[in-house]
Structures are given as C-alpha cells and as structure tokens.
Coordinates of C-alpha atoms in Angstrom, one line a residue:
M1 CA 86.0 39.5 78.5
L2 CA 84.8 43.0 79.2
D3 CA 82.2 44.3 76.7
I4 CA 83.5 47.9 76.4
P5 CA 81.0 50.0 74.5
S6 CA 82.1 51.6 71.3
R7 CA 80.8 55.0 72.2
V8 CA 81.8 56.5 75.6
R9 CA 81.8 59.9 77.0
V10 CA 84.3 61.3 79.5
H11 CA 83.1 64.1 81.8
V12 CA 85.9 66.5 82.8
E13 CA 86.2 69.7 84.8
T14 CA 87.3 73.2 83.8
P15 CA 91.0 73.9 84.6
L16 CA 91.5 75.8 87.8
A17 CA 93.9 78.3 86.3
A18 CA 93.8 80.6 89.3
Q19 CA 95.1 77.9 91.6
N20 CA 98.8 77.3 92.3
D21 CA 98.6 73.6 91.7
M22 CA 97.3 72.3 88.3
G23 CA 98.6 68.8 88.8
V24 CA 97.1 65.5 89.2
C25 CA 94.6 65.3 92.1
D26 CA 91.3 63.9 93.3
A27 CA 89.8 61.1 91.0
F28 CA 88.4 60.8 87.5
E29 CA 84.7 61.5 87.3
Q30 CA 82.9 58.3 86.4
Y31 CA 82.5 57.9 82.7
A32 CA 79.3 56.3 81.5
P33 CA 78.3 54.7 78.1
V34 CA 75.8 56.5 76.0
R35 CA 73.6 53.4 75.8
E36 CA 72.3 51.4 78.7
P37 CA 75.1 50.5 81.2
D38 CA 76.5 47.0 81.2
T39 CA 76.6 44.8 84.2
M40 CA 80.3 45.3 84.5
N41 CA 82.2 48.5 84.1
A42 CA 85.9 49.0 83.7
P43 CA 87.8 50.2 86.8
H44 CA 87.9 54.0 87.2
P45 CA 91.4 55.6 86.7
P46 CA 92.4 58.6 88.9
K47 CA 90.7 61.9 88.1
V48 CA 92.9 64.7 86.7
A49 CA 92.1 68.3 87.6
G50 CA 92.7 70.9 84.8
I51 CA 91.2 68.9 81.9
D52 CA 88.8 71.0 79.9
S53 CA 85.9 69.5 78.1
T54 CA 87.0 71.3 75.0
V55 CA 90.4 69.7 75.0
P56 CA 91.0 68.4 71.5
S57 CA 91.8 64.7 71.3
P58 CA 95.4 63.7 70.8
A59 CA 96.6 62.9 67.3
H60 CA 95.9 59.1 67.7
T61 CA 93.9 57.6 64.9
V62 CA 92.7 54.1 64.1
A63 CA 93.6 52.7 60.7
P64 CA 90.5 52.2 58.5
A65 CA 89.5 48.7 57.6
P66 CA 90.6 47.6 54.1
V67 CA 87.9 47.2 51.5
T68 CA 87.8 43.7 49.9
T69 CA 85.6 42.1 47.3
G70 CA 86.2 38.4 48.2
P71 CA 84.4 36.3 50.8
P72 CA 84.1 37.8 54.2
A73 CA 87.1 37.3 56.3
V74 CA 86.9 35.5 59.6
P75 CA 86.8 38.1 62.4
A76 CA 90.0 38.2 64.4
A77 CA 90.1 37.8 68.1
P78 CA 89.8 41.1 69.9
S79 CA 93.2 42.6 70.8
A80 CA 94.0 44.5 73.9
S81 CA 96.0 47.0 71.8
S82 CA 93.1 48.0 69.5
G83 CA 89.5 49.1 69.8
P84 CA 87.7 51.8 71.6
G85 CA 89.3 50.9 75.0
A86 CA 92.8 51.4 73.6
L87 CA 91.8 54.7 72.0
L88 CA 90.3 55.9 75.3
T89 CA 93.5 54.8 77.1
D90 CA 95.6 56.7 74.7
R91 CA 93.6 59.9 75.1
L92 CA 93.7 59.7 78.9
A93 CA 97.4 59.1 78.8
G94 CA 97.8 62.1 76.6
W95 CA 95.8 64.3 79.0
V96 CA 97.8 63.0 82.0
S97 CA 101.0 63.7 80.2
D98 CA 100.0 67.2 79.3
L99 CA 98.7 68.0 82.8
T100 CA 101.9 66.6 84.4
T101 CA 103.9 69.0 82.1
L102 CA 101.7 71.9 83.1
H103 CA 102.0 71.0 86.8
E104 CA 105.8 71.0 86.6
L105 CA 106.0 74.3 84.6
T106 CA 103.6 76.1 86.9
E107 CA 105.4 74.9 90.0
R108 CA 108.6 76.3 88.6
L109 CA 106.9 79.6 87.8
A110 CA 105.4 79.8 91.3
R111 CA 108.8 79.5 92.8
T112 CA 110.0 82.7 91.2
D113 CA 109.8 85.7 93.5
T114 CA 110.9 88.5 91.3
L115 CA 109.3 90.0 88.2
A116 CA 112.4 89.5 86.1
D117 CA 112.8 85.8 87.0
A118 CA 109.1 85.2 86.4
L119 CA 109.3 86.7 82.9
Q120 CA 112.3 84.6 82.0
E121 CA 110.6 81.5 83.2
L122 CA 107.5 82.4 81.2
L123 CA 109.6 82.6 78.1
R124 CA 111.4 79.3 78.7
A125 CA 108.2 77.4 79.5
G126 CA 106.3 78.9 76.6
A127 CA 109.1 78.1 74.1
A128 CA 109.0 74.4 75.3
L129 CA 105.2 74.3 74.9
V130 CA 105.0 75.8 71.4
G131 CA 108.2 74.3 70.1
A132 CA 110.2 77.5 69.6
R133 CA 113.8 78.4 70.5
R134 CA 113.6 82.1 71.0
G135 CA 111.1 84.7 72.2
L136 CA 110.5 88.0 73.9
V137 CA 108.1 89.4 76.4
V138 CA 107.1 93.0 76.6
L139 CA 105.7 94.2 79.9
E140 CA 103.5 97.3 79.5
P141 CA 100.6 97.4 82.0
A142 CA 97.5 99.0 80.6
D143 CA 97.2 101.4 83.6
R144 CA 100.4 103.0 82.5
L145 CA 101.8 102.8 86.0
G146 CA 104.8 100.7 84.9
P147 CA 107.3 99.2 85.1
D148 CA 107.8 98.9 81.4
T149 CA 110.4 96.4 80.2
M150 CA 111.4 94.0 77.4
I151 CA 113.2 90.7 78.0
G152 CA 114.4 88.3 75.4
L153 CA 115.1 84.6 75.3
G154 CA 118.0 83.8 72.9
L155 CA 118.0 87.5 72.0
G156 CA 120.6 90.0 73.1
R157 CA 120.1 93.6 73.8
A158 CA 121.2 94.5 70.3
D159 CA 118.7 92.1 68.8
L160 CA 115.9 93.6 70.9
G161 CA 117.0 97.0 69.8
H162 CA 116.7 95.9 66.2
I163 CA 113.2 94.6 66.8
E164 CA 112.2 97.9 68.4
T165 CA 113.1 99.8 65.2
V166 CA 110.2 98.1 63.5
P167 CA 106.9 100.1 63.6
R168 CA 104.8 98.7 66.4
S169 CA 101.8 98.4 64.2
A170 CA 103.7 95.9 62.0
L171 CA 104.6 93.7 65.0
S172 CA 102.3 91.1 66.5
Y173 CA 103.0 92.3 70.1
G174 CA 102.6 95.9 69.0
R175 CA 99.1 95.2 67.7
I176 CA 98.2 93.5 71.0
L177 CA 99.6 96.3 73.2
E178 CA 98.1 99.1 71.1
G179 CA 94.7 97.4 70.8
L180 CA 94.7 97.4 67.0
P181 CA 92.3 95.3 64.9
G182 CA 93.4 91.7 65.1
G183 CA 95.2 92.1 68.3
E184 CA 92.4 90.9 70.6
G185 CA 93.9 87.4 71.1
E186 CA 96.6 85.2 69.9
I187 CA 98.4 86.1 66.7
A188 CA 100.0 83.4 64.6
E189 CA 102.3 84.3 61.7
P190 CA 103.3 80.9 60.3
D191 CA 105.4 82.3 57.4
L192 CA 106.4 85.9 57.6
F193 CA 108.1 86.1 54.2
A194 CA 105.1 84.7 52.4
E195 CA 102.9 87.6 53.6
D196 CA 102.3 90.2 51.0
G197 CA 101.8 93.1 53.3
L198 CA 104.8 92.5 55.5
D199 CA 106.5 95.8 56.5
P200 CA 109.8 96.2 54.7
R201 CA 111.6 97.0 58.0
H202 CA 110.1 94.0 59.6
R203 CA 111.2 91.8 56.7
E204 CA 114.8 93.2 57.0
V205 CA 115.0 92.7 60.8
A206 CA 113.5 89.1 60.6
A207 CA 116.1 88.2 57.9
R208 CA 118.9 89.7 60.0
L209 CA 117.9 87.9 63.1
G210 CA 117.0 84.7 61.3
Y211 CA 113.4 84.0 62.3
A212 CA 110.7 83.2 59.8
A213 CA 107.5 82.8 61.9
S214 CA 106.1 84.0 65.2
Y215 CA 103.3 83.2 67.7
A216 CA 102.2 86.0 70.1
M217 CA 99.8 85.9 73.0
P218 CA 98.5 88.7 75.3
L219 CA 99.2 88.6 79.0
E220 CA 95.9 89.5 80.7
A221 CA 95.1 89.0 84.4
D222 CA 91.5 88.0 85.2
G223 CA 91.5 89.5 88.7
G224 CA 91.1 93.1 87.6
G225 CA 94.7 93.6 86.6
G226 CA 93.8 94.0 83.0
R227 CA 96.4 93.7 80.2
L228 CA 100.0 93.4 81.5
G229 CA 101.8 92.9 78.2
A230 CA 102.5 90.4 75.4
A231 CA 104.7 87.4 74.8
V232 CA 106.1 86.4 71.4
W233 CA 107.9 83.2 70.4
L234 CA 110.0 83.1 67.3
Y235 CA 110.6 80.1 64.9
D236 CA 113.6 79.7 62.7
E237 CA 111.6 78.1 60.0
P238 CA 108.0 78.6 58.8
A239 CA 105.8 76.9 61.5
E240 CA 103.0 77.4 63.9
P241 CA 101.8 75.6 67.0
G242 CA 99.2 72.9 66.7
E243 CA 95.8 72.9 68.2
R244 CA 96.8 71.0 71.3
Q245 CA 99.9 73.1 71.8
R246 CA 97.7 76.3 71.6
H247 CA 95.4 74.9 74.2
L248 CA 98.3 74.1 76.6
I249 CA 100.0 77.4 76.1
G250 CA 96.7 79.1 76.7
L251 CA 96.3 77.4 80.1
Y252 CA 99.9 78.2 81.1
V253 CA 99.8 81.8 80.0
R254 CA 96.5 82.3 81.9
Y255 CA 98.1 81.1 85.1
A256 CA 101.3 83.0 84.4
A257 CA 99.4 86.3 84.0
E258 CA 97.9 86.0 87.4
H259 CA 101.3 85.3 88.9
L260 CA 102.8 88.2 87.1
A261 CA 100.1 90.5 88.3
R262 CA 100.9 89.7 91.9
L263 CA 104.6 90.2 91.4
L264 CA 103.9 93.4 89.6
E265 CA 102.0 94.7 92.6
V266 CA 104.9 93.7 94.8
E267 CA 107.4 95.4 92.6
R268 CA 105.4 98.6 92.6
T269 CA 105.2 98.6 96.3
R270 CA 108.9 98.1 96.7
A271 CA 109.6 100.9 94.2
C272 CA 107.2 103.2 96.2
M273 CA 109.0 102.4 99.4
R274 CA 112.4 103.0 97.9
T275 CA 111.2 106.3 96.5
M276 CA 109.7 107.4 99.8
T277 CA 112.8 106.5 101.7
E278 CA 115.1 108.3 99.3
E279 CA 113.0 111.4 99.4
L280 CA 113.3 111.4 103.2
L281 CA 117.1 111.3 103.0
P282 CA 119.4 114.1 101.7
S283 CA 119.1 114.6 98.0
R284 CA 122.7 115.8 97.9
L285 CA 125.5 116.2 100.4
P286 CA 126.7 119.7 101.3
R287 CA 130.1 121.1 100.3
V288 CA 132.1 122.2 103.2
P289 CA 135.7 123.4 102.9
G290 CA 138.2 121.0 104.4
V291 CA 136.1 117.8 104.1
Q292 CA 134.8 115.5 101.3
L293 CA 131.7 113.5 101.8
A294 CA 130.2 110.4 100.2
A295 CA 127.2 108.2 101.1
R296 CA 125.9 104.8 100.1
H297 CA 122.4 103.6 101.0
R298 CA 120.6 100.4 100.2
T299 CA 116.9 99.9 101.2
G300 CA 115.3 96.6 102.0
P301 CA 112.2 95.4 100.0
R302 CA 109.8 96.4 102.8
G303 CA 111.5 99.7 103.6
G304 CA 113.6 100.2 106.7
G305 CA 114.4 102.8 109.2
D306 CA 118.2 103.3 108.6
W307 CA 119.1 106.9 107.7
Y308 CA 122.1 109.3 107.5
D309 CA 122.5 113.1 107.4
A310 CA 125.1 115.7 106.8
L311 CA 124.3 119.4 107.4
P312 CA 126.3 122.6 107.6
L313 CA 126.3 124.3 111.0
P314 CA 127.3 127.8 112.2
D315 CA 130.9 128.7 112.4
A316 CA 131.9 126.6 109.4
A317 CA 131.1 123.4 111.3
L318 CA 129.6 120.2 110.0
G319 CA 127.1 117.8 111.6
L320 CA 127.2 114.1 110.6
A321 CA 124.6 111.6 111.8
V322 CA 123.6 108.0 111.2
G323 CA 120.8 106.1 112.9
S324 CA 118.3 103.2 112.7
V325 CA 114.7 103.0 113.8
T326 CA 113.4 99.6 114.8
G327 CA 110.9 97.9 112.5
S328 CA 110.3 98.0 108.8
G329 CA 107.7 99.1 106.4
P330 CA 105.9 102.4 106.0
S331 CA 105.6 103.1 109.7
A332 CA 109.3 102.7 110.2
V333 CA 110.1 104.9 107.2
A334 CA 107.8 107.6 108.6
A335 CA 109.3 107.4 112.0
M336 CA 112.8 107.6 110.5
G337 CA 111.7 110.8 108.7
R338 CA 110.4 112.4 111.9
L339 CA 113.5 111.4 113.8
R340 CA 115.9 112.8 111.2
A341 CA 114.0 116.1 111.0
S342 CA 114.1 116.5 114.7
L343 CA 117.8 115.8 114.9
R344 CA 118.5 118.4 112.3
A345 CA 116.6 121.0 114.4
Y346 CA 118.5 120.0 117.6
A347 CA 121.8 120.0 115.8
V348 CA 121.3 123.6 114.6
M349 CA 120.5 124.8 118.0
E350 CA 123.1 122.9 120.1
G351 CA 125.2 120.9 117.7
E352 CA 128.5 121.6 119.5
D353 CA 127.2 119.4 122.3
P354 CA 126.3 116.0 120.7
V355 CA 125.2 114.6 124.1
A356 CA 122.6 117.4 124.4
V357 CA 121.4 116.7 120.8
L358 CA 120.9 113.0 121.5
S359 CA 119.3 113.7 124.9
D360 CA 116.7 116.0 123.3
L361 CA 116.1 113.4 120.6
E362 CA 115.6 110.6 123.2
L363 CA 113.1 112.8 125.2
L364 CA 111.1 113.5 122.0
L365 CA 111.1 109.8 121.0
R366 CA 110.0 108.7 124.5
L367 CA 107.1 111.2 124.6
T368 CA 105.8 110.9 121.1
E369 CA 106.5 107.3 120.2
P370 CA 106.9 105.3 123.5
A371 CA 106.6 101.9 121.8
R372 CA 109.6 102.5 119.4
S373 CA 113.4 102.6 120.0
A374 CA 116.2 103.8 117.8
T375 CA 120.0 103.9 117.7
A376 CA 121.8 107.1 116.6
L377 CA 125.3 108.6 116.4
F378 CA 125.9 112.3 116.0
A379 CA 129.3 113.9 115.3
Y380 CA 130.1 117.6 115.5
C381 CA 133.0 118.3 113.1
E382 CA 135.3 121.3 112.7
P383 CA 137.0 120.7 109.4
T384 CA 139.6 123.4 109.6
L385 CA 140.9 121.8 112.9
R386 CA 140.1 118.2 111.8
K387 CA 138.5 117.9 115.2
I388 CA 135.5 115.6 115.8
T389 CA 133.2 115.4 118.9
L390 CA 130.7 112.6 118.8
A391 CA 128.2 110.7 121.0
G392 CA 126.4 107.5 120.3
A393 CA 123.2 105.9 121.6
G394 CA 123.6 102.1 121.1
H395 CA 125.2 102.6 117.7
C396 CA 128.2 101.0 116.1
P397 CA 131.5 102.8 116.6
P398 CA 132.9 104.8 113.7
L399 CA 136.0 103.5 111.8
L400 CA 139.0 105.7 111.2
L401 CA 141.0 105.0 108.1
G402 CA 144.4 106.5 107.3
E403 CA 147.8 105.7 105.8
R404 CA 149.2 104.8 109.3
R405 CA 146.2 103.5 111.1
T406 CA 142.9 101.7 110.6
E407 CA 141.0 101.5 113.9
F408 CA 137.6 101.7 115.5
V409 CA 136.9 104.9 117.5
E410 CA 136.5 104.1 121.2
T411 CA 133.0 105.2 122.2
S412 CA 131.2 104.8 125.5
V413 CA 128.8 101.9 125.9
S414 CA 125.2 103.3 125.9
A415 CA 121.7 102.1 125.4
P416 CA 119.5 102.9 122.4
L417 CA 117.2 105.8 122.5
G418 CA 113.8 105.0 124.1
M419 CA 115.2 102.0 126.1
L420 CA 115.8 103.8 129.4
A421 CA 113.9 106.4 131.4
C422 CA 116.6 108.9 130.7
W423 CA 119.5 108.6 128.3
E424 CA 122.9 110.1 128.8
A425 CA 126.4 109.1 127.8
P426 CA 129.7 111.0 127.7
S427 CA 131.0 112.3 124.3
V428 CA 134.3 111.4 122.7
E429 CA 136.8 113.7 121.0
L430 CA 139.3 112.8 118.3
E431 CA 141.5 114.5 115.8
A432 CA 141.9 113.2 112.3
E433 CA 145.1 113.6 110.4
A434 CA 145.2 115.1 106.9
G435 CA 144.0 112.5 104.4
E436 CA 142.2 110.3 106.9
T437 CA 138.6 109.2 106.4
V438 CA 135.9 108.5 109.1
L439 CA 133.4 105.8 108.2
L440 CA 129.9 106.0 109.8
Y441 CA 127.6 103.1 109.2
T442 CA 124.5 101.3 110.5
D443 CA 124.4 97.7 111.8
G444 CA 122.6 96.6 108.7
L445 CA 126.0 96.6 107.0
L446 CA 127.2 94.0 109.5
H447 CA 124.0 92.0 109.5
R448 CA 124.1 91.5 105.7
T449 CA 127.4 89.6 106.0
G450 CA 125.6 86.8 107.8
E451 CA 128.5 86.6 110.2
P452 CA 128.4 86.8 114.0
T453 CA 129.0 90.4 115.3
D454 CA 132.7 90.0 116.2
R455 CA 133.5 88.4 112.9
A456 CA 131.5 91.0 111.0
F457 CA 133.5 93.8 112.7
S458 CA 136.8 92.0 111.8
R459 CA 135.7 91.7 108.2
L460 CA 134.8 95.4 108.1
H461 CA 138.2 96.4 109.6
A462 CA 140.0 94.2 107.0
A463 CA 137.9 95.6 104.1
A464 CA 138.8 99.2 105.2
A465 CA 142.5 98.4 105.7
G466 CA 142.6 96.8 102.3
V467 CA 141.5 99.9 100.4
P468 CA 144.3 100.6 97.8
K469 CA 146.3 103.8 98.2
S470 CA 145.2 104.9 94.8
L471 CA 141.6 105.1 96.0
R472 CA 142.1 106.7 99.4
H473 CA 141.8 110.2 98.1
D474 CA 138.1 109.6 97.1
P475 CA 135.6 108.9 99.9
G476 CA 133.1 107.5 97.3
A477 CA 135.7 105.0 96.0
I478 CA 136.5 104.0 99.6
A479 CA 132.8 103.4 100.4
D480 CA 132.4 101.3 97.2
H481 CA 135.5 99.2 97.9
V482 CA 134.3 98.5 101.4
L483 CA 130.9 97.4 100.2
R484 CA 132.3 95.2 97.4
T485 CA 134.8 93.6 99.8
L486 CA 132.4 93.1 102.7
L487 CA 129.4 92.1 100.6
P488 CA 130.7 90.2 97.6
D489 CA 128.6 88.8 94.7
G490 CA 126.4 91.9 94.7
A491 CA 125.1 91.4 98.2
A492 CA 125.0 95.1 98.7
G493 CA 122.4 95.5 96.0
Q494 CA 120.3 92.4 96.7
D495 CA 117.0 92.5 98.4
S496 CA 117.4 92.0 102.1
D497 CA 115.4 92.8 105.2
E498 CA 118.4 94.9 106.4
D499 CA 119.1 98.4 105.2
V500 CA 122.7 99.5 104.6
V501 CA 124.0 103.0 105.3
L502 CA 127.7 104.0 104.8
L503 CA 128.7 107.6 105.2
A504 CA 132.4 108.5 104.5
A505 CA 134.0 111.9 105.5
R506 CA 137.6 112.5 104.3
F507 CA 139.5 115.4 106.0
E508 CA 141.9 117.3 103.8

C-alpha cells in the first residue's frame, strides 16, 4: 500500500488572465512531500494552467475524531475514501472543475465580436459565478472618450432608469466610477436594508425592484486601458459571494476587461470611420422646385468608398451622382472624398454633358491615383421638363418607378473609371412622368442580399414594384420600403463589408 505523507505541498502557477485560453493544458507540476521523499510516489495527475497559489481550498473538511475515555480502539484499516490522499484529490477535483468552468465562460466571451454582446455575456457569466439572477454593467471609460452605456440583465429600461435616479455616491458602481473612498476594488453589500446609512432613495428603489444585496466589481484593463466601467450583480435576498466565488469572478473579470478594452478600441475606430464618411457626404439634400429627394447610406465597419451627391446647377437644373471607389478603410474613404469633390467641380462647369463630366473625372483618377478604379453615374436633371440625361461608368443602371411602369433604365455598357486608357460612353436621355421616382444605388445594395447578380436585380425590381401606392408620394418612404424588402431582418443596418447607397428623386 502507498505510504502517502500526511503533509503535502502542491506547486501551482499564476493564472494567465491575458491569454485567450484558460483551460486545462500542460501537466501538473510535480508535488513533493515536505519530509524526505518516499521510495514510491503517487502518479502525477495532469497539470492545470490558471491555478493560483493563493486559491483557497474547497469547502471539504474531515470530521474530527471522537474523544473517548475507554480503552483504545483498534485502528481501522485505511480506507481509500479518507485520509490526506482523498483530501488532496478533492481539492484537485475542485480546482479542475473551477478551471473547466472558467475555460467555458472565457471561450464564450471570446466568441463575442461586438461590445454590446460582450457586455451581455459578462453579465450572464458573472451572475452564474456569484450566484445572482440580475445585474447591470456601466461602461464609462476613464479617458472620457466614450462610448458610455448601461446594460442590464433581468432589468428593463425603466428599471435602469429608476436606478439612475439614485445619487451616484450612494451606489456601489457610482463609488467605483467616481473614485470615491471605498471604491478602489470590489464592493459587497450583503444586506442593504440592514445598513444604517443607506440613502433613502436607494432604499426606495431597491424595495421597488426587489433586490436586497449587491456585489460590484470594477472593470479595469491591465494593458494601459485603465478603468472601463463597473459591473454589479443583484441578489433577491441578503447574500454575498463566498471566498472561492470571489476568486473565480476576479479571474473572469480580469480577462473580460482585456477583451472589452479590445472591443472598445474597435468600436471607437468604427465610429470614427462612420463619422469621417458622413462628413464627406452631403449634410443635407438641396431643395429644388419640381423634385423631391431622399438618400439612405449605410457604412461598413472598416469604412467604404460608396458615395452619393445632389447639387443645384445653373438654369434651375439638378445634378445627381452615385459612385463607388475600390477598397475599404481610411484610404478608400479619402479617395471617395477627393473623387466626389472633383465631380462637383466638373458638374458645375459642364454638367449638361454627363459624358464630359465622367471623362474629366476618369482623366483625373488615372493621373493622380493610377492604382485605383471607381464606378460612377452622373445624371443631369431638368425638373421643370422632367428630363434626365445620364451617363455611367461601370455602374448599375437606375430604376424608374411609377404607377404604370417599374423598369431599369437602359444604359450603355462601359468600363469603370481607371480601367481603360481612355474612357468614353454615350449618354442616355429619358423623360419621367409626373409622380415617377428614379432610384440611383450602388452595387453594395445588391451584394448585401447574398444573391447572384441576376437574382439580386430581380429582387430589387420586385421590391420597387411592391411599394404601396400610399407611400409613392414620399421618396424617403420608398427608399425605406425597398431597403426593408430587399434586406430583411435588419440587414441594411448590420455591419457588412459592403456600403449601401440609395438615392431617390421623385418628379412632381
């Protein structure tokens, strides 16, 4: 039989909180008895990464031996289910169970790719670890660059609104975010109603929402991100997490804060790209007698080169343009801004000849940015005559929508700008009837459907033909209906690599 020493020491490693995988790996470091080693040692179980040497032992205890006054009892035979070996096995089993749980929760968190999803996952996982049902997370980065938000678990918007009416200094997350005394680390409030100094408004809100205890933790990133916010979990009855629960939630929140810091940076970059793109597009559409205008634009997460424009021209004319620059990111957005500004200048000088406008634009693109190509469509409109003269360079044909017809405008086949040594294609003239709407769009609208090009065109035609008559007097309502029909389930607003541009002009 193995002679297992009564005193053993297990050497463990510090948890790698910054890594994506906190699960079981490698092998247990050999544990050695404090006294002289025996000739035989127990086999070494696998090593688990993420166990801290300060991890408190599980709540497993050995019953004390009873005190007797009679003759000494005959010692019982050693049992496999008792003794130091069994205690060590229980402790290791508890550690493995905890680390397996952390591994699963951090994997689920790592799969989130948006800030809102990561915050919800943080609340759900934290509630499971501390034994709560509800909670909230307040995101307020210390650098004041935003975004600021509050998300609840098991709490509606009205509930969060009630909580916000409590003075921040009386709330645990408020003390953390404001840097008040006692807000440097975790804050446990095991029985709110038993506290003498509880704010009256806090007492009222807690009674109304039905929580009696709370446990709050700061969200702090170690990689220079600083404080990101605070998370609070609420208990229905007086309670607080145990020592081991606090250790596990501490490991999880440390990893979650690093993940949130990365997503926060991505969110800020996306917001910056959206703002830059929107600033390069018209802030408002012009008002020209005889025509109503509406535009819808959705930008991809990395920023794309799709654009539109509408500008008044001499002799009460109107210039409409849509286009797309190849590529994505800041360089494509900057190229789009340069191309749009150049087209506006050419349109003012010779807008009545769309072919000349696009020819000048092609020459500029070929000389200044030879490695880039673009598609564009320019239309010279005379609203009083409802006459349109347009030319396209590798762009999708416009769609004419009226009470008696829904058809694509026949345009000549032409190459995109920058693809040939010299671009030129004939223009097309058409006359719109009173009440008809011309839809100009970029190919991103078709690509987001996920369908082949011919099927995407058919779906666009069907979506335009299906606009109810009650909406056809409003170009904005027409554009919204086409987007909802062509891109259901909110696909028009979802992040996608493709930009979407839809410009609607209704002639009176």
